[in-house]
mmCIF file of C-alpha atoms in Angstrom:
data_model
loop_
_atom_site.group_PDB
_atom_site.id
_atom_site.type_symbol
_atom_site.label_atom_id
_atom_site.label_comp_id
_atom_site.label_asym_id
_atom_site.label_seq_id
_atom_site.Cartn_x
_atom_site.Cartn_y
_atom_site.Cartn_z
ATOM 1 C CA MET A 11 -31.011 -11.692 5.416
ATOM 2 C CA SER A 12 -30.583 -9.033 8.063
ATOM 3 C CA THR A 13 -28.967 -5.727 8.928
ATOM 4 C CA SER A 14 -26.928 -5.355 12.094
ATOM 5 C CA ARG A 15 -25.078 -2.489 13.715
ATOM 6 C CA ARG A 16 -21.588 -3.005 15.071
ATOM 7 C CA PRO A 17 -19.329 -0.823 17.245
ATOM 8 C CA ILE A 18 -16.076 0.281 15.667
ATOM 9 C CA THR A 19 -13.762 -2.494 16.894
ATOM 10 C CA GLU A 20 -16.143 -5.248 15.804
ATOM 11 C CA PHE A 21 -16.849 -3.503 12.513
ATOM 12 C CA LEU A 22 -13.139 -3.275 11.674
ATOM 13 C CA SER A 23 -12.316 -6.842 12.662
ATOM 14 C CA GLN A 24 -15.304 -8.327 10.828
ATOM 15 C CA SER A 25 -14.842 -6.224 7.680
ATOM 16 C CA SER A 26 -11.248 -7.290 7.030
ATOM 17 C CA ASN A 27 -10.998 -8.314 3.351
ATOM 18 C CA LYS A 28 -14.721 -7.630 2.935
ATOM 19 C CA LEU A 29 -16.563 -5.000 0.915
ATOM 20 C CA ILE A 30 -16.772 -1.695 2.812
ATOM 21 C CA ILE A 31 -19.027 0.975 1.351
ATOM 22 C CA ASP A 32 -18.964 4.665 2.208
ATOM 23 C CA VAL A 33 -22.407 6.017 1.289
ATOM 24 C CA ARG A 34 -21.509 9.657 1.988
ATOM 25 C CA SER A 35 -21.220 12.222 -0.795
ATOM 26 C CA PRO A 36 -18.163 12.169 -3.094
ATOM 27 C CA ALA A 37 -16.793 15.335 -1.462
ATOM 28 C CA GLU A 38 -16.942 13.768 2.008
ATOM 29 C CA TYR A 39 -15.339 10.564 0.757
ATOM 30 C CA ASN A 40 -12.580 12.342 -1.184
ATOM 31 C CA HIS A 41 -11.628 14.348 1.881
ATOM 32 C CA ALA A 42 -11.118 11.211 4.000
ATOM 33 C CA HIS A 43 -12.650 7.787 4.544
ATOM 34 C CA LEU A 44 -12.007 4.384 6.052
ATOM 35 C CA PRO A 45 -9.010 2.793 4.323
ATOM 36 C CA ASN A 46 -10.123 0.281 1.655
ATOM 37 C CA ALA A 47 -13.662 1.663 1.549
ATOM 38 C CA VAL A 48 -15.308 2.351 -1.815
ATOM 39 C CA ASN A 49 -17.704 5.200 -2.415
ATOM 40 C CA ILE A 50 -21.271 4.474 -3.491
ATOM 41 C CA PRO A 51 -22.926 7.756 -2.541
ATOM 42 C CA LEU A 52 -26.583 7.931 -1.649
ATOM 43 C CA PHE A 53 -26.555 11.607 -2.659
ATOM 44 C CA SER A 54 -24.352 13.661 -4.947
ATOM 45 C CA ASN A 55 -22.647 16.716 -3.457
ATOM 46 C CA ASP A 56 -25.451 19.003 -4.657
ATOM 47 C CA GLU A 57 -28.197 16.611 -3.541
ATOM 48 C CA ARG A 58 -26.704 16.371 -0.062
ATOM 49 C CA LYS A 59 -26.695 20.157 0.179
ATOM 50 C CA ILE A 60 -30.337 20.367 -0.882
ATOM 51 C CA VAL A 61 -31.459 17.721 1.609
ATOM 52 C CA GLY A 62 -29.392 19.204 4.407
ATOM 53 C CA THR A 63 -30.757 22.687 3.805
ATOM 54 C CA ALA A 64 -34.328 21.373 3.822
ATOM 55 C CA TYR A 65 -33.687 19.523 7.081
ATOM 56 C CA LYS A 66 -32.376 22.665 8.788
ATOM 57 C CA GLN A 67 -34.717 25.261 7.330
ATOM 58 C CA GLN A 68 -37.961 23.326 6.807
ATOM 59 C CA SER A 69 -38.476 19.963 8.457
ATOM 60 C CA ARG A 70 -37.177 16.440 8.802
ATOM 61 C CA GLU A 71 -40.155 15.090 6.873
ATOM 62 C CA ILE A 72 -39.603 17.367 3.877
ATOM 63 C CA ALA A 73 -35.916 16.476 3.848
ATOM 64 C CA ILE A 74 -36.717 12.761 3.843
ATOM 65 C CA LYS A 75 -39.157 13.152 0.941
ATOM 66 C CA LEU A 76 -36.541 15.058 -1.054
ATOM 67 C CA GLY A 77 -34.042 12.347 -0.241
ATOM 68 C CA LEU A 78 -36.420 9.675 -1.491
ATOM 69 C CA ASP A 79 -36.826 11.560 -4.767
ATOM 70 C CA PHE A 80 -33.050 11.363 -5.233
ATOM 71 C CA PHE A 81 -32.711 7.802 -3.904
ATOM 72 C CA GLY A 82 -35.481 6.102 -5.894
ATOM 73 C CA PRO A 83 -33.989 6.345 -9.404
ATOM 74 C CA LYS A 84 -30.616 5.116 -8.097
ATOM 75 C CA MET A 85 -31.777 1.940 -6.363
ATOM 76 C CA LYS A 86 -31.170 -0.476 -9.215
ATOM 77 C CA ALA A 87 -27.772 1.022 -10.037
ATOM 78 C CA ILE A 88 -26.672 0.793 -6.386
ATOM 79 C CA VAL A 89 -27.666 -2.872 -6.171
ATOM 80 C CA GLU A 90 -25.890 -3.706 -9.419
ATOM 81 C CA GLU A 91 -22.716 -1.877 -8.418
ATOM 82 C CA VAL A 92 -22.593 -3.691 -5.075
ATOM 83 C CA GLU A 93 -23.228 -6.986 -6.848
ATOM 84 C CA GLN A 94 -20.345 -6.341 -9.228
ATOM 85 C CA LEU A 95 -18.004 -5.313 -6.422
ATOM 86 C CA LEU A 96 -18.886 -8.387 -4.401
ATOM 87 C CA ASN A 97 -18.175 -10.622 -7.390
ATOM 88 C CA THR A 98 -14.790 -8.931 -7.779
ATOM 89 C CA ASN A 99 -14.054 -9.426 -4.080
ATOM 90 C CA GLN A 100 -15.046 -13.062 -4.327
ATOM 91 C CA THR A 101 -12.631 -13.593 -7.215
ATOM 92 C CA VAL A 102 -9.780 -11.917 -5.344
ATOM 93 C CA SER A 103 -10.548 -13.885 -2.190
ATOM 94 C CA LYS A 104 -10.655 -17.132 -4.146
ATOM 95 C CA ASN A 105 -7.194 -16.443 -5.535
ATOM 96 C CA THR A 106 -5.814 -15.777 -2.071
ATOM 97 C CA ARG A 107 -7.479 -18.729 -0.342
ATOM 98 C CA ASN A 108 -5.987 -21.608 -2.313
ATOM 99 C CA GLY A 109 -8.994 -21.955 -4.575
ATOM 100 C CA GLN A 110 -11.632 -22.020 -1.842
ATOM 101 C CA THR A 111 -14.574 -19.916 -2.925
ATOM 102 C CA PRO A 112 -15.919 -17.755 -0.078
ATOM 103 C CA THR A 113 -19.592 -17.919 0.707
ATOM 104 C CA SER A 114 -20.037 -14.564 2.433
ATOM 105 C CA ASN A 115 -22.164 -11.911 0.771
ATOM 106 C CA SER A 116 -21.766 -9.442 3.620
ATOM 107 C CA VAL A 117 -21.595 -5.731 2.902
ATOM 108 C CA PHE A 118 -20.264 -3.249 5.472
ATOM 109 C CA LEU A 119 -21.601 0.298 5.308
ATOM 110 C CA TYR A 120 -21.223 3.638 7.006
ATOM 111 C CA CYS A 121 -22.256 7.268 6.613
ATOM 112 C CA TRP A 122 -21.348 10.287 8.744
ATOM 113 C CA ARG A 123 -23.097 9.299 12.007
ATOM 114 C CA GLY A 124 -24.517 5.892 11.104
ATOM 115 C CA GLY A 125 -27.934 7.389 10.592
ATOM 116 C CA MET A 126 -30.421 7.672 7.746
ATOM 117 C CA ARG A 127 -28.089 7.429 4.762
ATOM 118 C CA SER A 128 -26.466 4.144 5.775
ATOM 119 C CA ALA A 129 -29.814 2.835 7.042
ATOM 120 C CA ALA A 130 -31.472 3.536 3.684
ATOM 121 C CA VAL A 131 -28.801 1.798 1.623
ATOM 122 C CA ALA A 132 -28.603 -1.080 4.120
ATOM 123 C CA TRP A 133 -32.385 -1.554 3.828
ATOM 124 C CA LEU A 134 -32.155 -1.697 0.025
ATOM 125 C CA LEU A 135 -29.274 -4.183 -0.014
ATOM 126 C CA GLN A 136 -30.855 -6.314 2.706
ATOM 127 C CA LEU A 137 -34.086 -6.395 0.712
ATOM 128 C CA TYR A 138 -32.160 -7.665 -2.299
ATOM 129 C CA GLY A 139 -30.574 -10.433 -0.265
ATOM 130 C CA PHE A 140 -27.240 -9.194 1.092
ATOM 131 C CA ASN A 141 -26.143 -9.383 4.709
ATOM 132 C CA THR A 142 -25.558 -5.790 5.714
ATOM 133 C CA VAL A 143 -23.543 -4.464 8.638
ATOM 134 C CA VAL A 144 -23.676 -0.771 9.549
ATOM 135 C CA LEU A 145 -20.988 1.014 11.536
ATOM 136 C CA LYS A 146 -22.584 2.253 14.731
ATOM 137 C CA GLY A 147 -21.866 5.966 15.030
ATOM 138 C CA GLY A 148 -20.579 6.142 11.444
ATOM 139 C CA TYR A 149 -17.407 7.780 10.205
ATOM 140 C CA LYS A 150 -17.434 10.198 13.135
ATOM 141 C CA THR A 151 -16.870 7.238 15.472
ATOM 142 C CA TYR A 152 -14.024 5.996 13.286
ATOM 143 C CA ARG A 153 -12.290 9.384 13.482
ATOM 144 C CA ASN A 154 -12.440 9.324 17.273
ATOM 145 C CA PHE A 155 -11.057 5.788 17.150
ATOM 146 C CA VAL A 156 -8.151 6.970 14.961
ATOM 147 C CA LEU A 157 -7.275 9.867 17.250
ATOM 148 C CA ASP A 158 -7.337 7.580 20.285
ATOM 149 C CA ALA A 159 -5.180 4.995 18.483
ATOM 150 C CA LEU A 160 -2.519 7.543 17.568
ATOM 151 C CA SER A 161 -2.176 8.399 21.261
ATOM 152 C CA LEU A 162 -1.317 4.825 22.259
ATOM 153 C CA PRO A 163 2.213 4.164 23.587
ATOM 154 C CA PHE A 164 3.482 2.179 20.596
ATOM 155 C CA SER A 165 6.865 0.490 20.917
ATOM 156 C CA LEU A 166 8.964 1.927 18.069
ATOM 157 C CA THR A 167 12.488 1.577 16.758
ATOM 158 C CA ILE A 168 13.524 4.609 14.714
ATOM 159 C CA LEU A 169 15.714 4.123 11.643
ATOM 160 C CA GLY A 170 17.803 7.278 11.431
ATOM 161 C CA GLY A 171 20.336 8.581 8.945
ATOM 162 C CA TYR A 172 21.180 11.625 6.889
ATOM 163 C CA THR A 173 19.330 12.327 3.644
ATOM 164 C CA GLY A 174 20.263 9.841 0.929
ATOM 165 C CA SER A 175 21.082 6.959 3.283
ATOM 166 C CA ALA A 176 18.483 4.708 1.585
ATOM 167 C CA LYS A 177 16.436 4.372 4.766
ATOM 168 C CA THR A 178 13.241 3.530 2.876
ATOM 169 C CA GLU A 179 14.994 0.701 1.044
ATOM 170 C CA ILE A 180 16.424 -0.596 4.329
ATOM 171 C CA LEU A 181 12.933 -0.604 5.832
ATOM 172 C CA GLN A 182 11.754 -2.798 2.967
ATOM 173 C CA HIS A 183 14.646 -5.227 3.568
ATOM 174 C CA LEU A 184 13.637 -5.392 7.211
ATOM 175 C CA LYS A 185 10.049 -6.093 6.202
ATOM 176 C CA GLU A 186 11.188 -8.901 3.915
ATOM 177 C CA SER A 187 13.055 -10.347 6.916
ATOM 178 C CA GLY A 188 9.806 -10.528 8.868
ATOM 179 C CA GLU A 189 10.101 -7.301 10.841
ATOM 180 C CA CYS A 190 7.135 -4.995 11.454
ATOM 181 C CA ILE A 191 7.522 -1.675 9.675
ATOM 182 C CA VAL A 192 5.419 1.404 8.992
ATOM 183 C CA ASP A 193 6.457 3.438 5.950
ATOM 184 C CA LEU A 194 5.573 7.032 6.819
ATOM 185 C CA GLU A 195 6.713 8.387 3.461
ATOM 186 C CA GLY A 196 4.656 5.776 1.654
ATOM 187 C CA LEU A 197 1.565 6.724 3.654
ATOM 188 C CA ALA A 198 2.244 10.427 3.081
ATOM 189 C CA VAL A 199 2.931 9.827 -0.650
ATOM 190 C CA HIS A 200 5.980 12.042 -0.296
ATOM 191 C CA LYS A 201 9.702 11.354 0.085
ATOM 192 C CA GLY A 202 10.245 13.891 2.792
ATOM 193 C CA SER A 203 12.340 16.710 1.305
ATOM 194 C CA ALA A 204 11.766 19.670 -0.991
ATOM 195 C CA PHE A 205 12.118 17.143 -3.831
ATOM 196 C CA GLY A 206 9.843 14.590 -2.183
ATOM 197 C CA SER A 207 6.834 15.263 -4.407
ATOM 198 C CA LEU A 208 8.697 14.766 -7.694
ATOM 199 C CA GLY A 209 7.284 11.851 -9.637
ATOM 200 C CA MET A 210 4.678 11.186 -6.958
ATOM 201 C CA PRO A 211 0.870 11.304 -7.118
ATOM 202 C CA ALA A 212 -1.088 13.798 -5.032
ATOM 203 C CA GLN A 213 -0.756 13.527 -1.274
ATOM 204 C CA PRO A 214 -3.720 12.467 0.867
ATOM 205 C CA SER A 215 -5.471 14.972 3.084
ATOM 206 C CA GLN A 216 -4.197 15.307 6.646
ATOM 207 C CA GLU A 217 -7.222 13.388 7.886
ATOM 208 C CA MET A 218 -6.717 10.550 5.389
ATOM 209 C CA PHE A 219 -3.025 10.322 6.281
ATOM 210 C CA GLU A 220 -3.975 9.902 9.930
ATOM 211 C CA ASN A 221 -6.585 7.267 9.058
ATOM 212 C CA ASN A 222 -4.043 5.235 7.099
ATOM 213 C CA LEU A 223 -1.337 5.648 9.734
ATOM 214 C CA ALA A 224 -3.579 4.440 12.550
ATOM 215 C CA LEU A 225 -4.672 1.400 10.563
ATOM 216 C CA GLU A 226 -1.079 0.454 9.679
ATOM 217 C CA LEU A 227 0.038 0.756 13.288
ATOM 218 C CA LEU A 228 -2.864 -1.318 14.585
ATOM 219 C CA LYS A 229 -2.225 -4.011 11.960
ATOM 220 C CA GLN A 230 1.205 -4.778 13.394
ATOM 221 C CA LYS A 231 1.038 -7.980 15.401
ATOM 222 C CA SER A 232 4.351 -7.636 17.226
ATOM 223 C CA SER A 233 6.647 -4.912 18.466
ATOM 224 C CA PRO A 234 8.741 -2.901 18.284
ATOM 225 C CA VAL A 235 7.747 -1.396 14.952
ATOM 226 C CA TRP A 236 10.459 -0.026 12.680
ATOM 227 C CA ILE A 237 9.772 3.483 11.411
ATOM 228 C CA GLU A 238 11.899 6.011 9.577
ATOM 229 C CA ASP A 239 13.100 9.137 11.363
ATOM 230 C CA GLU A 240 11.211 12.047 9.842
ATOM 231 C CA SER A 241 10.498 15.692 10.341
ATOM 232 C CA GLN A 242 7.058 16.178 11.801
ATOM 233 C CA ARG A 243 5.983 17.640 8.481
ATOM 234 C CA ILE A 244 6.142 15.420 5.383
ATOM 235 C CA GLY A 245 5.195 17.545 2.404
ATOM 236 C CA ASN A 246 1.710 18.874 3.155
ATOM 237 C CA VAL A 247 0.843 16.490 5.989
ATOM 238 C CA ASN A 248 1.967 16.373 9.589
ATOM 239 C CA ILE A 249 2.722 13.431 11.835
ATOM 240 C CA PRO A 250 0.176 13.792 14.686
ATOM 241 C CA THR A 251 1.783 15.372 17.728
ATOM 242 C CA THR A 252 0.990 12.523 20.117
ATOM 243 C CA PHE A 253 2.601 9.951 17.827
ATOM 244 C CA TRP A 254 5.470 12.322 17.037
ATOM 245 C CA THR A 255 6.198 12.593 20.760
ATOM 246 C CA THR A 256 6.425 8.793 20.949
ATOM 247 C CA MET A 257 8.825 8.774 17.989
ATOM 248 C CA ARG A 258 11.080 11.352 19.609
ATOM 249 C CA SER A 259 11.470 9.305 22.776
ATOM 250 C CA SER A 260 12.097 5.968 21.015
ATOM 251 C CA PRO A 261 15.476 4.282 20.396
ATOM 252 C CA VAL A 262 17.272 5.408 17.234
ATOM 253 C CA TYR A 263 19.417 3.189 15.016
ATOM 254 C CA PHE A 264 21.475 5.715 13.078
ATOM 255 C CA ILE A 265 22.921 4.673 9.709
ATOM 256 C CA ASP A 266 26.132 6.642 9.066
ATOM 257 C CA VAL A 267 26.780 6.594 5.299
ATOM 258 C CA PRO A 268 29.565 8.715 3.695
ATOM 259 C CA PHE A 269 28.520 11.981 2.077
ATOM 260 C CA GLU A 270 29.636 11.037 -1.437
ATOM 261 C CA GLU A 271 27.755 7.731 -1.297
ATOM 262 C CA ARG A 272 24.583 9.529 -0.308
ATOM 263 C CA LEU A 273 25.102 12.147 -3.015
ATOM 264 C CA GLU A 274 25.293 9.413 -5.655
ATOM 265 C CA HIS A 275 22.129 7.833 -4.264
ATOM 266 C CA ILE A 276 20.287 11.160 -4.510
ATOM 267 C CA MET A 277 21.539 11.662 -8.064
ATOM 268 C CA ALA A 278 20.179 8.247 -9.001
ATOM 269 C CA GLY A 279 16.785 9.146 -7.552
ATOM 270 C CA TYR A 280 16.368 12.745 -8.653
ATOM 271 C CA GLY A 281 19.050 13.617 -11.196
ATOM 272 C CA ALA A 282 16.932 12.824 -14.248
ATOM 273 C CA PHE A 283 14.058 15.179 -13.408
ATOM 274 C CA LYS A 284 13.499 18.308 -15.507
ATOM 275 C CA LYS A 285 15.522 21.400 -14.649
ATOM 276 C CA GLU A 286 12.308 23.328 -14.049
ATOM 277 C CA ASP A 287 11.096 20.813 -11.460
ATOM 278 C CA LEU A 288 14.437 20.820 -9.647
ATOM 279 C CA ALA A 289 14.543 24.619 -9.684
ATOM 280 C CA ASP A 290 11.014 24.837 -8.251
ATOM 281 C CA ALA A 291 12.024 22.506 -5.425
ATOM 282 C CA ILE A 292 15.078 24.616 -4.633
ATOM 283 C CA GLN A 293 12.972 27.775 -4.587
ATOM 284 C CA ARG A 294 10.643 26.200 -2.005
ATOM 285 C CA ILE A 295 13.458 26.134 0.562
ATOM 286 C CA SER A 296 15.174 29.356 -0.555
ATOM 287 C CA LYS A 297 14.400 31.243 2.662
ATOM 288 C CA ARG A 298 16.032 28.553 4.781
ATOM 289 C CA LEU A 299 18.816 27.821 2.316
ATOM 290 C CA GLY A 300 19.834 31.479 2.044
ATOM 291 C CA PRO A 301 20.105 33.763 -1.006
ATOM 292 C CA LEU A 302 23.703 32.923 -1.964
ATOM 293 C CA GLU A 303 23.343 29.140 -1.701
ATOM 294 C CA THR A 304 19.992 29.273 -3.491
ATOM 295 C CA LYS A 305 21.447 31.273 -6.373
ATOM 296 C CA THR A 306 24.475 28.976 -6.654
ATOM 297 C CA ALA A 307 22.383 25.788 -6.557
ATOM 298 C CA LEU A 308 20.027 27.162 -9.215
ATOM 299 C CA CYS A 309 22.947 28.119 -11.460
ATOM 300 C CA HIS A 310 24.407 24.616 -11.169
ATOM 301 C CA VAL A 311 21.086 23.073 -12.176
ATOM 302 C CA GLN A 312 20.576 25.438 -15.121
ATOM 303 C CA GLU A 313 24.123 24.744 -16.355
ATOM 304 C CA ASN A 314 23.628 20.945 -16.170
ATOM 305 C CA ARG A 315 25.860 20.562 -13.117
ATOM 306 C CA VAL A 316 23.045 18.969 -11.157
ATOM 307 C CA LYS A 317 25.350 17.003 -8.904
ATOM 308 C CA ASP A 318 27.045 20.209 -7.727
ATOM 309 C CA GLY A 319 23.621 21.666 -7.002
ATOM 310 C CA PHE A 320 22.648 18.597 -4.996
ATOM 311 C CA ARG A 321 25.937 18.855 -3.091
ATOM 312 C CA ILE A 322 24.844 22.244 -1.753
ATOM 313 C CA LEU A 323 21.400 20.939 -0.865
ATOM 314 C CA LEU A 324 22.712 17.804 0.820
ATOM 315 C CA THR A 325 25.026 19.904 3.000
ATOM 316 C CA TYR A 326 22.012 21.963 4.022
ATOM 317 C CA TYR A 327 19.875 18.915 4.805
ATOM 318 C CA ASP A 328 22.696 17.325 6.824
ATOM 319 C CA LYS A 329 22.803 20.390 9.063
ATOM 320 C CA GLN A 330 19.046 20.382 9.484
ATOM 321 C CA TYR A 331 18.903 16.670 10.256
ATOM 322 C CA LYS A 332 21.774 16.841 12.748
ATOM 323 C CA LYS A 333 20.013 19.656 14.580
ATOM 324 C CA ALA A 334 16.740 17.698 14.711
ATOM 325 C CA LEU A 335 18.509 14.503 15.774
ATOM 326 C CA GLN A 336 20.259 16.207 18.671
ATOM 327 C CA ASN A 337 17.092 17.968 19.771
ATOM 328 C CA ARG A 338 16.055 14.903 21.744
ATOM 329 C CA GLU A 339 16.132 14.442 25.455
ATOM 330 C CA ASN A 340 18.743 11.926 26.557
ATOM 331 C CA LEU A 341 19.988 11.263 23.003
ATOM 332 C CA PRO A 342 23.132 9.306 24.094
ATOM 333 C CA ALA A 343 20.909 6.707 25.753
ATOM 334 C CA LEU A 344 18.645 6.438 22.701
ATOM 335 C CA ILE A 345 21.061 6.283 19.779
ATOM 336 C CA THR A 346 23.063 3.382 18.352
ATOM 337 C CA THR A 347 25.258 4.208 15.344
ATOM 338 C CA PHE A 348 26.060 1.852 12.477
ATOM 339 C CA THR A 349 28.863 2.904 10.140
ATOM 340 C CA CYS A 350 28.417 1.932 6.495
ATOM 341 C CA GLU A 351 31.012 2.376 3.772
ATOM 342 C CA THR A 352 28.463 2.006 0.993
ATOM 343 C CA ILE A 353 24.692 2.237 0.555
ATOM 344 C CA GLY A 354 23.256 -0.969 1.949
ATOM 345 C CA ASP A 355 26.506 -2.571 3.146
ATOM 346 C CA GLY A 356 24.545 -5.477 4.641
ATOM 347 C CA ILE A 357 23.014 -3.006 7.060
ATOM 348 C CA ALA A 358 19.632 -4.752 7.335
ATOM 349 C CA ALA A 359 21.307 -7.944 8.603
ATOM 350 C CA ARG A 360 23.433 -5.949 11.036
ATOM 351 C CA LEU A 361 20.393 -4.137 12.354
ATOM 352 C CA LEU A 362 18.559 -7.419 12.893
ATOM 353 C CA LYS A 363 21.543 -8.835 14.750
ATOM 354 C CA HIS A 364 21.501 -5.977 17.241
ATOM 355 C CA HIS A 365 17.776 -5.379 17.254
ATOM 356 C CA PRO A 366 16.227 -5.874 20.714
ATOM 357 C CA VAL A 367 13.445 -8.449 20.783
#
């Protein structure tokens, strides 16, 4: 068995559906990592700090000896965890390959720069009998790859529409029809309004959002890619400026759904949440909504007239979206409008009929 180092493009292509291990500390991993990677840290957060301090203030040799003190007692556990993960991967792969059991026991690893941490774990796993592949340049190289990828001139088709037009659901229908889509709100773990975090898990970090976005874009095998029209900011994360610029210059298919239909759709999605959660969301946009509208919307919610409160908010969001939509250069040449009497209204089929290929 052997260890090899691969540049980023080879590493990504060869590691598809394989076990990818991030050997950095839990804090580094939790901040951001390669999508689908699992964390088997060589050092804990405190151990990494101790080794790093020794390296800077004393010597490389002392740091290595400290590292070995931490690494030694963990060797067996690391091997056993990798073994278990590989067995799990093998089972999953068998189920997705019509019963053919894979023979690969390759493990793909990376640390921050592809240096001592990944080399140490790769040596251990190679000694045990695994094929190990280390990412040349480590996670730092992957981040540069992501930033370069997000600057590429992707061919996009923007699905536009006022709040409550069921754009996310339409994207899923398009996906089921074989179209390429990227779900920005899914990647951001946020539904894109002041209420977008309700019922959702925690959002990823900005860096992790970018990592996931780049991977999803590069996975698409054909173009154009359907993507929902969004503000640059989705909750606590931002669409990278280079990619946002591409979105703003791409053709827009605008879904025009009546106000009352959209209001009912919003009620179905958010109407059952607690009054306190709805009130907190309203307060978050109070400065933009204005004192009178904020007070009125809050009163409606507290008095169980949630729909009336949402009516105020939807009017506000319609104004904001219209302003953002029109703030495009050469909008008449970019936009195609589809009128819908009801949510859905066969819109996915209509979009496909007119979709340029």
